[in-house]
Short mmCIF file of C-alpha atoms in Angstrom, two decimals:
data_model
loop_
_atom_site.label_atom_id
_atom_site.label_comp_id
_atom_site.label_asym_id
_atom_site.label_seq_id
_atom_site.Cartn_x
_atom_site.Cartn_y
_atom_site.Cartn_z
CA MET Z 551 -70.36 80.12 -129.25
CA ASN Z 552 -72.19 83.65 -129.36
CA LEU Z 553 -72.07 85.49 -126.56
CA PRO Z 554 -75.00 86.78 -124.51
CA TYR Z 555 -76.71 89.99 -125.76
CA ASP Z 556 -74.86 92.83 -124.17
CA GLU Z 557 -77.40 95.65 -122.91
CA MET Z 558 -74.63 98.49 -123.15
CA LEU Z 559 -71.94 97.42 -125.89
CA ASN Z 560 -73.22 96.18 -129.22
CA GLU Z 561 -71.36 93.22 -131.12
CA ALA Z 562 -68.54 95.56 -132.35
CA GLY Z 563 -67.76 96.49 -128.95
CA ASN Z 564 -69.14 99.95 -129.48
CA THR Z 565 -71.77 101.81 -126.94
CA ARG Z 566 -75.43 101.51 -127.71
CA PRO Z 567 -76.85 104.77 -128.42
CA HIS Z 568 -79.17 105.24 -125.20
CA TYR Z 569 -76.04 104.06 -122.92
CA ARG Z 570 -73.57 106.69 -124.51
CA THR Z 571 -74.04 109.55 -121.94
CA PHE Z 572 -73.98 107.16 -118.94
CA HIS Z 573 -70.91 105.21 -120.47
CA ARG Z 574 -68.81 108.36 -120.76
CA TRP Z 575 -69.67 109.11 -117.13
CA LEU Z 576 -69.01 105.65 -115.89
CA LYS Z 577 -65.50 105.59 -117.78
CA GLN Z 578 -64.58 108.81 -115.18
CA GLN Z 579 -65.43 106.94 -112.18
CA SER Z 580 -62.68 105.04 -110.13
CA ASP Z 581 -63.18 101.71 -108.73
CA THR Z 582 -62.37 103.32 -105.18
CA LEU Z 583 -65.33 105.62 -105.49
CA MET Z 584 -67.70 102.91 -106.70
CA GLY Z 585 -66.90 100.67 -103.91
CA LEU Z 586 -67.49 103.48 -101.38
CA LYS Z 587 -70.86 104.41 -102.95
CA ARG Z 588 -71.88 100.63 -102.67
CA ALA Z 589 -70.85 100.60 -99.06
CA GLU Z 590 -72.95 103.95 -98.58
CA ALA Z 591 -75.84 102.28 -100.25
CA GLU Z 592 -75.74 99.32 -98.11
CA LEU Z 593 -75.46 101.18 -95.18
CA ILE Z 594 -78.40 103.46 -95.86
CA PHE Z 595 -80.72 100.49 -96.93
CA ARG Z 596 -79.90 98.61 -93.78
CA ARG Z 597 -80.64 101.84 -91.32
CA VAL Z 598 -83.85 102.44 -93.26
CA GLY Z 599 -84.73 98.79 -92.99
CA ILE Z 600 -84.87 97.72 -96.63
CA THR Z 601 -84.43 93.95 -95.83
CA PHE Z 602 -85.88 90.68 -96.67
CA ALA Z 603 -86.05 87.34 -94.88
CA VAL Z 604 -84.71 84.10 -95.96
CA TYR Z 605 -86.38 81.22 -94.42
CA GLY Z 606 -84.25 78.59 -92.84
CA ASP Z 607 -81.02 80.69 -93.18
CA ASP Z 608 -78.73 80.43 -90.47
CA LEU Z 609 -76.89 83.53 -91.05
CA GLY Z 610 -79.56 85.73 -89.75
CA ALA Z 611 -83.27 86.26 -90.59
CA GLU Z 612 -82.76 89.66 -92.25
CA ARG Z 613 -80.61 90.71 -94.97
CA THR Z 614 -80.20 93.61 -97.32
CA ILE Z 615 -80.50 92.79 -100.92
CA PRO Z 616 -77.36 93.63 -102.63
CA PHE Z 617 -77.65 96.78 -104.72
CA ASP Z 618 -75.53 97.36 -107.90
CA GLN Z 619 -75.23 101.11 -109.00
CA ILE Z 620 -74.78 100.54 -112.60
CA PRO Z 621 -78.26 100.89 -114.03
CA ARG Z 622 -80.17 99.00 -116.67
CA ILE Z 623 -81.28 101.36 -119.68
CA PHE Z 624 -83.96 101.31 -121.78
CA SER Z 625 -84.54 103.68 -124.79
CA ALA Z 626 -87.81 105.11 -125.24
CA GLN Z 627 -88.60 102.82 -128.34
CA GLU Z 628 -87.66 99.88 -126.53
CA TRP Z 629 -89.75 100.40 -123.64
CA GLY Z 630 -92.85 101.54 -125.89
CA GLN Z 631 -92.34 98.07 -127.61
CA LEU Z 632 -92.36 96.15 -124.08
CA GLU Z 633 -95.02 98.09 -122.68
CA ALA Z 634 -97.51 97.42 -125.41
CA GLY Z 635 -96.78 93.66 -125.00
CA LEU Z 636 -97.05 94.00 -121.38
CA ARG Z 637 -100.47 95.54 -121.53
CA GLN Z 638 -101.55 92.96 -124.08
CA ARG Z 639 -100.52 90.09 -122.13
CA VAL Z 640 -102.22 91.26 -118.69
CA LYS Z 641 -105.38 92.25 -120.56
CA ALA Z 642 -105.55 88.70 -121.93
CA LEU Z 643 -104.79 87.07 -118.80
CA ASN Z 644 -107.59 88.85 -116.99
CA ARG Z 645 -109.81 87.88 -119.60
CA PHE Z 646 -109.03 84.29 -119.16
CA ILE Z 647 -109.32 84.31 -115.29
CA TYR Z 648 -112.78 85.81 -115.77
CA ASP Z 649 -113.78 83.20 -118.50
CA ILE Z 650 -112.68 79.89 -116.59
CA TYR Z 651 -114.92 81.00 -113.68
CA HIS Z 652 -117.87 81.78 -115.90
CA GLU Z 653 -118.33 80.90 -119.68
CA GLU Z 654 -115.40 78.48 -119.70
CA ALA Z 655 -115.35 79.60 -123.58
CA ILE Z 656 -111.60 78.67 -124.02
CA ILE Z 657 -112.24 75.22 -122.71
CA ARG Z 658 -115.16 74.45 -124.98
CA ALA Z 659 -113.08 75.80 -127.76
CA GLY Z 660 -110.41 73.23 -127.05
CA ILE Z 661 -107.50 75.60 -126.37
CA VAL Z 662 -106.85 74.82 -122.80
CA PRO Z 663 -107.55 71.49 -121.75
CA ALA Z 664 -110.11 71.32 -118.97
CA GLU Z 665 -108.10 69.03 -116.57
CA GLN Z 666 -105.32 71.73 -116.65
CA ILE Z 667 -107.66 74.02 -115.21
CA PHE Z 668 -109.90 72.09 -112.75
CA ASN Z 669 -107.12 69.88 -111.19
CA ASN Z 670 -104.78 72.91 -110.84
CA ALA Z 671 -104.25 73.34 -107.09
CA GLN Z 672 -104.91 77.06 -107.46
CA TYR Z 673 -108.05 76.64 -109.02
CA ARG Z 674 -111.15 77.87 -106.81
CA PRO Z 675 -114.48 76.39 -107.37
CA GLU Z 676 -115.75 78.98 -104.73
CA MET Z 677 -115.29 81.62 -107.40
CA ARG Z 678 -117.53 80.19 -110.04
CA ASN Z 679 -120.19 82.75 -111.43
CA VAL Z 680 -118.89 85.43 -108.74
CA ASP Z 681 -118.97 88.83 -110.35
CA ILE Z 682 -116.04 91.02 -109.18
CA PRO Z 683 -115.58 94.97 -109.91
CA ARG Z 684 -114.74 95.65 -113.59
CA ASP Z 685 -114.06 91.62 -114.03
CA ILE Z 686 -110.59 92.25 -113.05
CA TYR Z 687 -108.84 89.65 -111.06
CA ALA Z 688 -105.10 90.52 -111.31
CA GLN Z 689 -104.95 94.32 -110.31
CA ILE Z 690 -101.21 93.87 -109.77
CA ALA Z 691 -99.15 91.87 -112.15
CA GLY Z 692 -95.43 91.08 -112.09
CA ILE Z 693 -94.42 89.79 -115.45
CA ASP Z 694 -90.92 88.59 -115.65
CA ILE Z 695 -89.08 89.50 -118.69
CA VAL Z 696 -85.73 88.32 -120.26
CA ARG Z 697 -83.75 89.34 -123.15
CA ALA Z 698 -81.81 86.76 -125.15
CA GLY Z 699 -80.62 85.85 -128.54
CA ALA Z 700 -80.00 89.08 -130.84
CA GLY Z 701 -81.90 91.00 -128.25
CA GLU Z 702 -85.72 90.08 -128.23
CA PHE Z 703 -87.76 90.02 -125.33
CA TYR Z 704 -89.40 87.05 -123.75
CA VAL Z 705 -91.81 86.43 -121.12
CA LEU Z 706 -90.55 84.04 -118.73
CA GLU Z 707 -93.14 83.80 -116.10
CA ASP Z 708 -96.46 85.75 -114.90
CA ASN Z 709 -96.56 86.33 -111.33
CA LEU Z 710 -100.48 87.16 -110.77
CA ARG Z 711 -100.97 85.98 -106.79
CA VAL Z 712 -98.88 88.54 -104.63
CA PRO Z 713 -96.28 89.77 -106.95
CA SER Z 714 -93.40 91.37 -104.84
CA GLY Z 715 -90.48 93.56 -105.32
CA VAL Z 716 -91.73 96.93 -106.24
CA SER Z 717 -90.68 98.48 -103.01
CA TYR Z 718 -86.92 97.88 -104.24
CA MET Z 719 -87.82 99.30 -107.66
CA VAL Z 720 -88.64 102.62 -105.98
CA GLU Z 721 -85.87 102.56 -103.46
CA ASP Z 722 -83.25 101.77 -105.99
CA ARG Z 723 -84.19 104.98 -107.62
CA LYS Z 724 -84.32 107.02 -104.68
CA MET Z 725 -80.76 105.60 -103.90
CA MET Z 726 -79.36 106.51 -107.42
CA MET Z 727 -80.42 110.11 -107.05
CA ARG Z 728 -79.00 110.33 -103.76
CA LEU Z 729 -75.59 108.93 -104.69
CA PHE Z 730 -75.33 110.31 -108.29
CA PRO Z 731 -77.63 113.26 -108.55
CA ASP Z 732 -75.34 114.64 -111.52
CA LEU Z 733 -76.51 111.65 -113.82
CA PHE Z 734 -80.27 112.68 -113.41
CA GLN Z 735 -79.28 116.26 -114.41
CA GLU Z 736 -77.66 115.06 -117.58
CA GLN Z 737 -80.49 112.88 -118.84
CA ARG Z 738 -84.14 112.55 -118.97
CA ILE Z 739 -85.00 109.57 -116.97
CA ALA Z 740 -88.67 108.73 -116.56
CA PRO Z 741 -89.73 108.54 -113.00
CA VAL Z 742 -91.07 105.76 -110.99
CA GLU Z 743 -91.46 107.25 -107.67
CA HIS Z 744 -95.11 107.64 -108.19
CA TYR Z 745 -96.09 104.14 -108.27
CA PRO Z 746 -97.69 103.96 -104.88
CA ASP Z 747 -99.98 106.60 -106.24
CA LEU Z 748 -101.01 104.74 -109.24
CA LEU Z 749 -101.30 101.80 -106.98
CA LEU Z 750 -103.93 103.63 -104.61
CA GLU Z 751 -105.81 105.02 -107.61
CA CYS Z 752 -106.13 101.51 -109.13
CA LEU Z 753 -107.35 99.90 -105.71
CA LYS Z 754 -109.88 102.69 -105.39
CA SER Z 755 -111.13 102.08 -109.05
CA VAL Z 756 -112.02 98.45 -108.05
CA LYS Z 757 -113.94 99.09 -105.01
CA PRO Z 758 -117.38 97.79 -104.59
CA SER Z 759 -120.40 99.54 -106.54
CA ASP Z 760 -122.07 100.82 -103.53
CA VAL Z 761 -119.26 102.78 -102.03
CA LYS Z 762 -118.17 106.07 -102.56
CA LYS Z 763 -115.10 106.74 -100.57
CA PRO Z 764 -113.47 103.50 -100.25
CA ASN Z 765 -111.43 102.29 -97.43
CA VAL Z 766 -108.22 100.65 -98.40
CA VAL Z 767 -105.99 98.61 -96.34
CA VAL Z 768 -103.05 96.15 -96.94
CA LEU Z 769 -103.31 92.95 -95.39
CA THR Z 770 -100.02 91.29 -94.29
CA PRO Z 771 -99.27 88.02 -92.68
CA GLY Z 772 -97.06 89.80 -90.19
CA MET Z 773 -93.61 91.01 -89.55
CA TYR Z 774 -92.04 87.66 -89.81
CA ASN Z 775 -92.85 87.21 -93.67
CA ALA Z 776 -90.04 87.52 -95.99
CA ALA Z 777 -91.54 90.67 -97.90
CA TYR Z 778 -92.85 92.32 -94.77
CA PHE Z 779 -90.75 95.54 -95.38
CA GLU Z 780 -92.57 95.75 -98.78
CA HIS Z 781 -96.13 95.45 -97.07
CA SER Z 782 -95.43 98.02 -94.34
CA TYR Z 783 -93.52 100.48 -97.22
CA LEU Z 784 -96.52 100.48 -99.57
CA ALA Z 785 -99.13 101.01 -96.53
CA LEU Z 786 -97.06 104.00 -95.66
CA GLN Z 787 -96.67 105.42 -99.17
CA MET Z 788 -100.15 105.19 -99.90
CA GLY Z 789 -101.27 106.53 -96.66
CA VAL Z 790 -103.59 103.54 -95.79
CA GLU Z 791 -103.71 101.18 -92.70
CA LEU Z 792 -101.31 98.16 -92.79
CA VAL Z 793 -103.43 95.18 -90.84
CA GLU Z 794 -102.96 91.64 -90.06
CA GLY Z 795 -106.20 89.18 -90.01
CA LYS Z 796 -106.55 89.62 -86.37
CA ASP Z 797 -107.16 93.43 -87.06
CA LEU Z 798 -110.15 92.48 -89.30
CA TYR Z 799 -113.73 90.76 -88.65
CA VAL Z 800 -116.86 90.26 -90.64
CA LYS Z 801 -120.36 91.14 -89.69
CA ASN Z 802 -123.44 91.16 -92.04
CA GLU Z 803 -121.16 89.87 -94.73
CA GLN Z 804 -119.20 93.15 -94.45
CA VAL Z 805 -115.61 93.57 -93.16
CA PHE Z 806 -114.44 95.86 -90.56
CA MET Z 807 -111.32 96.93 -88.85
CA ARG Z 808 -110.82 97.34 -85.35
CA THR Z 809 -109.69 100.80 -84.34
CA THR Z 810 -109.40 102.80 -81.15
CA GLN Z 811 -112.51 104.83 -82.35
CA GLY Z 812 -114.52 101.71 -82.99
CA PRO Z 813 -115.10 99.54 -85.92
CA GLU Z 814 -114.50 101.00 -89.50
CA ARG Z 815 -115.83 99.39 -92.51
CA VAL Z 816 -113.15 98.13 -95.13
CA ASP Z 817 -113.90 98.12 -98.81
CA VAL Z 818 -110.61 97.14 -100.56
CA ILE Z 819 -108.17 94.64 -99.23
CA TYR Z 820 -104.64 94.68 -100.90
CA ARG Z 821 -103.63 91.27 -99.75
CA ARG Z 822 -100.19 89.98 -99.16
CA ILE Z 823 -101.44 86.78 -98.08
CA ASP Z 824 -101.80 83.68 -100.16
CA ASP Z 825 -105.56 82.08 -100.87
CA ASP Z 826 -105.04 79.05 -98.76
CA PHE Z 827 -104.69 81.31 -95.63
CA LEU Z 828 -107.33 84.06 -96.13
CA ASP Z 829 -110.35 82.54 -94.67
CA PRO Z 830 -110.07 79.60 -92.02
CA LEU Z 831 -113.85 78.94 -92.64
CA SER Z 832 -113.36 78.29 -96.33
CA PHE Z 833 -109.75 77.24 -96.83
CA ARG Z 834 -107.26 76.13 -94.54
CA SER Z 835 -109.03 75.83 -90.93
CA ASP Z 836 -105.73 76.07 -89.28
CA SER Z 837 -104.68 79.66 -90.64
CA THR Z 838 -104.29 82.16 -88.09
CA LEU Z 839 -103.48 84.77 -90.64
CA GLY Z 840 -106.81 85.28 -92.44
CA VAL Z 841 -110.30 86.45 -91.55
CA ALA Z 842 -112.96 84.08 -90.84
CA GLY Z 843 -115.86 84.77 -93.29
CA LEU Z 844 -113.88 86.89 -95.75
CA LEU Z 845 -115.06 84.77 -98.55
CA THR Z 846 -118.66 85.07 -97.81
CA ALA Z 847 -118.15 89.11 -97.58
CA TYR Z 848 -116.16 88.70 -100.96
CA ARG Z 849 -118.97 86.66 -102.76
CA ALA Z 850 -121.58 89.19 -101.61
CA GLY Z 851 -119.67 91.84 -103.42
CA ASN Z 852 -119.24 94.05 -100.14
CA VAL Z 853 -115.55 94.06 -100.36
CA THR Z 854 -112.81 93.96 -103.18
CA LEU Z 855 -109.68 91.82 -102.67
CA ALA Z 856 -106.56 92.41 -104.92
CA ASN Z 857 -105.71 90.20 -106.40
CA ALA Z 858 -108.75 88.16 -106.46
CA ILE Z 859 -108.99 84.89 -105.16
CA GLY Z 860 -108.37 81.94 -107.63
CA THR Z 861 -106.24 84.20 -109.56
CA GLY Z 862 -103.03 82.07 -109.32
CA VAL Z 863 -104.47 79.43 -111.66
CA ALA Z 864 -103.29 81.84 -114.80
CA ASP Z 865 -99.51 82.14 -113.15
CA ASP Z 866 -99.17 78.36 -112.82
CA LYS Z 867 -96.37 77.25 -115.13
CA SER Z 868 -98.52 74.42 -116.70
CA ILE Z 869 -100.81 77.43 -118.14
CA TYR Z 870 -98.03 79.76 -119.14
CA PRO Z 871 -97.61 77.83 -122.53
CA TYR Z 872 -101.12 78.73 -123.38
CA VAL Z 873 -100.78 82.41 -122.92
CA PRO Z 874 -100.11 83.24 -126.89
CA GLU Z 875 -103.22 81.37 -127.77
CA MET Z 876 -105.10 83.28 -124.94
CA ILE Z 877 -104.10 86.64 -126.50
CA GLU Z 878 -105.33 85.55 -129.98
CA PHE Z 879 -108.48 83.82 -128.53
CA TYR Z 880 -109.91 86.83 -126.51
CA LEU Z 881 -108.11 89.99 -128.18
CA GLY Z 882 -107.81 88.81 -131.71
CA GLU Z 883 -104.23 90.01 -131.71
CA LYS Z 884 -100.90 88.40 -132.56
CA PRO Z 885 -98.84 88.19 -129.43
CA ILE Z 886 -96.33 91.29 -129.13
CA LEU Z 887 -94.16 89.26 -126.59
CA LYS Z 888 -93.03 85.78 -127.18
CA ASN Z 889 -93.31 83.04 -124.66
CA VAL Z 890 -89.93 80.82 -124.00
CA PRO Z 891 -90.24 77.51 -125.95
CA THR Z 892 -91.82 75.14 -123.20
CA PHE Z 893 -92.04 71.54 -122.94
CA GLN Z 894 -94.89 70.12 -120.85
CA CYS Z 895 -93.37 66.99 -118.97
CA ARG Z 896 -97.02 65.59 -118.49
CA LYS Z 897 -97.06 64.95 -122.14
CA PRO Z 898 -95.15 61.77 -123.18
CA ALA Z 899 -93.15 63.19 -126.03
CA ASP Z 900 -92.13 66.22 -124.09
CA LEU Z 901 -91.32 64.27 -121.07
CA ALA Z 902 -89.06 61.61 -123.16
CA TYR Z 903 -87.12 64.77 -124.98
CA THR Z 904 -86.72 66.45 -121.34
CA LEU Z 905 -85.24 63.12 -119.72
CA ALA Z 906 -83.03 62.88 -122.78
CA HIS Z 907 -81.57 66.30 -122.68
CA LEU Z 908 -81.58 67.27 -118.88
CA ASN Z 909 -77.98 68.50 -119.20
CA GLU Z 910 -79.27 71.31 -121.75
CA LEU Z 911 -82.47 72.37 -120.13
CA VAL Z 912 -83.88 74.14 -117.14
CA VAL Z 913 -86.70 72.27 -115.45
CA LYS Z 914 -89.08 74.01 -113.38
CA GLU Z 915 -91.72 72.97 -110.73
CA THR Z 916 -95.11 74.18 -112.18
CA HIS Z 917 -96.01 75.77 -108.53
CA GLY Z 918 -92.39 76.60 -107.69
CA ALA Z 919 -91.11 80.15 -107.21
CA GLY Z 920 -88.17 82.09 -106.06
CA GLY Z 921 -85.45 79.93 -107.65
CA TYR Z 922 -86.27 76.75 -105.71
CA GLY Z 923 -87.26 73.15 -106.98
CA MET Z 924 -85.70 73.67 -110.36
CA LEU Z 925 -82.63 72.42 -112.44
CA VAL Z 926 -80.43 74.33 -114.48
CA GLY Z 927 -79.01 71.53 -116.60
CA PRO Z 928 -75.66 73.00 -117.74
CA ALA Z 929 -74.71 74.26 -114.39
CA ALA Z 930 -75.72 70.87 -112.53
CA SER Z 931 -73.55 68.04 -111.64
CA LYS Z 932 -74.15 64.50 -112.96
CA ALA Z 933 -75.19 63.60 -109.26
CA GLU Z 934 -78.00 66.34 -108.96
CA ILE Z 935 -79.14 65.72 -112.72
CA GLN Z 936 -79.63 61.99 -111.80
CA SER Z 937 -81.42 62.90 -108.52
CA PHE Z 938 -83.69 65.14 -110.39
CA ARG Z 939 -84.44 62.68 -112.88
CA THR Z 940 -85.82 60.40 -110.46
CA HIS Z 941 -88.35 63.10 -109.24
CA LEU Z 942 -89.12 64.14 -112.59
CA GLN Z 943 -89.92 60.62 -113.68
CA ALA Z 944 -92.25 60.04 -110.53
CA ASN Z 945 -94.21 63.16 -110.71
CA PRO Z 946 -93.84 64.38 -114.53
CA GLU Z 947 -96.89 66.42 -114.43
CA LYS Z 948 -95.53 68.74 -111.86
CA TYR Z 949 -92.84 70.04 -113.91
CA ILE Z 950 -92.02 72.15 -117.14
CA ALA Z 951 -88.72 72.41 -119.19
CA GLN Z 952 -87.16 75.02 -121.31
CA PRO Z 953 -83.98 75.81 -123.31
CA THR Z 954 -81.53 77.37 -121.23
CA LEU Z 955 -81.62 81.02 -122.62
CA ALA Z 956 -78.36 83.19 -122.58
CA LEU Z 957 -79.66 85.66 -120.69
CA SER Z 958 -78.59 89.21 -121.51
CA THR Z 959 -75.94 90.79 -119.36
CA CYS Z 960 -75.49 94.32 -117.98
CA PRO Z 961 -72.34 95.79 -116.55
CA THR Z 962 -72.05 95.43 -112.70
CA PHE Z 963 -69.74 96.58 -110.29
CA VAL Z 964 -68.41 93.15 -108.29
CA GLU Z 965 -65.33 92.49 -106.42
CA SER Z 966 -63.01 92.24 -109.43
CA GLY Z 967 -64.28 95.64 -110.94
CA ILE Z 968 -66.88 96.07 -113.56
CA ALA Z 969 -67.93 92.84 -115.39
CA PRO Z 970 -71.05 91.47 -117.10
CA ARG Z 971 -73.75 89.73 -115.18
CA HIS Z 972 -77.06 88.18 -116.22
CA ILE Z 973 -80.25 90.12 -115.61
CA ASP Z 974 -83.95 89.83 -115.98
CA LEU Z 975 -86.63 92.58 -115.36
CA ARG Z 976 -90.04 92.53 -113.52
CA PRO Z 977 -92.18 95.23 -114.66
CA PHE Z 978 -95.36 95.85 -112.57
CA VAL Z 979 -98.69 96.13 -114.26
CA LEU Z 980 -101.90 97.83 -112.84
CA SER Z 981 -105.34 97.05 -114.09
CA GLY Z 982 -108.03 99.02 -112.65
CA LYS Z 983 -110.17 101.65 -114.78
CA THR Z 984 -107.28 101.44 -117.12
CA ILE Z 985 -104.21 99.49 -117.36
CA LYS Z 986 -100.99 101.58 -116.06
CA MET Z 987 -97.62 101.11 -115.36
CA VAL Z 988 -94.53 103.17 -114.36
CA PRO Z 989 -91.70 103.17 -117.06
CA GLY Z 990 -89.29 100.76 -115.69
CA GLY Z 991 -89.37 97.79 -113.09
CA LEU Z 992 -87.20 95.87 -110.97
CA THR Z 993 -84.00 94.49 -112.50
CA ARG Z 994 -82.61 91.62 -110.98
CA VAL Z 995 -79.15 90.50 -111.29
CA ALA Z 996 -77.21 87.39 -110.97
CA LEU Z 997 -73.95 88.39 -109.00
CA LYS Z 998 -72.25 85.27 -109.51
CA GLU Z 999 -70.19 85.01 -112.67
CA GLY Z 1000 -72.09 82.62 -115.29
CA SER Z 1001 -75.19 82.32 -112.78
CA LEU Z 1002 -78.38 82.68 -114.42
CA VAL Z 1003 -80.18 82.83 -111.25
CA VAL Z 1004 -81.28 86.28 -110.39
CA ASN Z 1005 -83.63 85.75 -107.13
CA SER Z 1006 -82.60 87.41 -104.04
CA SER Z 1007 -83.21 84.35 -101.97
CA GLN Z 1008 -80.48 82.55 -104.29
CA GLY Z 1009 -77.90 85.44 -103.87
CA GLY Z 1010 -79.11 87.86 -106.71
CA GLY Z 1011 -79.17 91.70 -106.46
CA THR Z 1012 -81.10 94.53 -107.84
CA LYS Z 1013 -80.29 97.44 -110.10
CA ASP Z 1014 -82.14 100.73 -110.82
CA THR Z 1015 -84.03 100.49 -114.24
CA TRP Z 1016 -83.93 103.73 -116.46
CA VAL Z 1017 -86.29 104.48 -119.40
CA LEU Z 1018 -85.04 107.53 -121.06
CA GLU Z 1019 -87.67 109.92 -122.35
CA GLU Z 1020 -87.23 111.33 -125.89
#
C-alpha cells in the first residue's frame, strides 16, 4: 500500500527543498519546548477570545480550535499553480451563477440538467434577471483543496455562501510570529495579515453604482452563532460596524442603520446569515435575524449583499461534478485544478456502484457541511454502513459518493511527539474589480491518528500556511 504524500519528506525520506530551512530548525527543538509553546498559544487564543461554538456540545459552548505550531509550507512555484487554478475556478463559478439567473445558456447547451438547478433548495427564483454590481455573486469564496496521489491538487468542494475560517488564518500567522520570530527572519514568507484590507477593498468595489463613498457593514446572526468571533474580528479589522438585523431597517427601498446620531444609509452588507433568514417578508417569516424588506432594496439596486442571494446553488455538492465543464463552457479553457471523481447517487448506475462499495467510499449529503451527515466507509463499522445504506436507498438524490483519497500528511506536534497527520487547505478568493487573494489559506489538520476529517467541529485543528517568496 502506498503511503500518503508527505508535505515535508519525499519518497526517499529526504527533505523537500522548500522545507529544508524549517526542517533544520525543527530538529533543534525539544518536545518540552514545543509543548510549552503549544500551551502558550492556547492560553493566548483563549484570552483574546479566539473561539468557536459547537452546537449541542455538553462540554461547553465555547472552545479554542487546537493550533499546531508546525506550518504547512508551499514553494512559490506550487502556490503559483494553485492560485491560477483557483482564479480560473471562481471566475467560472461566478459566470455560472449569473447565467442560471439570466440567459440559462449552460442549461440550453445540455451541460447541466435543468432539474439540478431549478429543484435545488438553494436556487432563488426571486433573483431571476436581477442585475448586481459587476455581475459578481460570490465576492468571497473558500475553496477546499486537498493533495493526494503523487502530490496532485484536487478541489474537494466550493464554499460560496458564507465561507468561514479566514480569521483563524490571520491569527495563526500572528501567533507563529509571536512564538517563533526567528523563523521569519531566516526565510521570506509571504504575508497574509493584509486580508481584511483586501476584503474591504473588494466590498467597496461592488457598491451600488450611484454611491461614491460606500458605507460597509458586517451582518451577524449574533453572539450565539458558531462563527461570531470571526464576524466581530473582521468588522474590527476592517473598521466597519458589526450589526444584527434589528440594527437595520428598510425605507423607500434603501437600507438604513440605526445610530445614536440618527439613521445612516448602508450600501454594502457583508452578510454572515443564510439566505433563508435574511428577509422575513420574502423567505422564512419566522426569522428574527434578518431585515424586513431587504430583498426589495437589493432588487432595486440600492444595496449590495456579499455574497449574493442565491449563490448557494453553485456550492451544492450535486453541482460540483459539473464545474470542470463550466470552466470549458464559459472560459474556453481546460481546468487547471481537478475535481475528485464523483458518483451522483441520483443516477441509478452511480447508486448501484455506491451501494456495492460503501465500505470503500466517502458518501456526503449534497447540502451537508462541517463533516456532518457523511460516511467515511473505510473507517465505519458494519452497523454504521448498514444504517447509512438505509438512508441512501430512501433518498439517493440527496447524496454523492467519492473515492477515499489518501490526503497528504504534514508533520504535526501531538501528545506522542511529532507525527504525520492528514490536512486540507481552504484558500480565500476575493472577487471585486479584480480577483485577489493572499498567498496561503487556512490549513486544517485531522489531529486523530488516521482520521481524514479535518473539521473543527469534529476535533480538527489548524496550522499556519506559508508560501515562500522567491
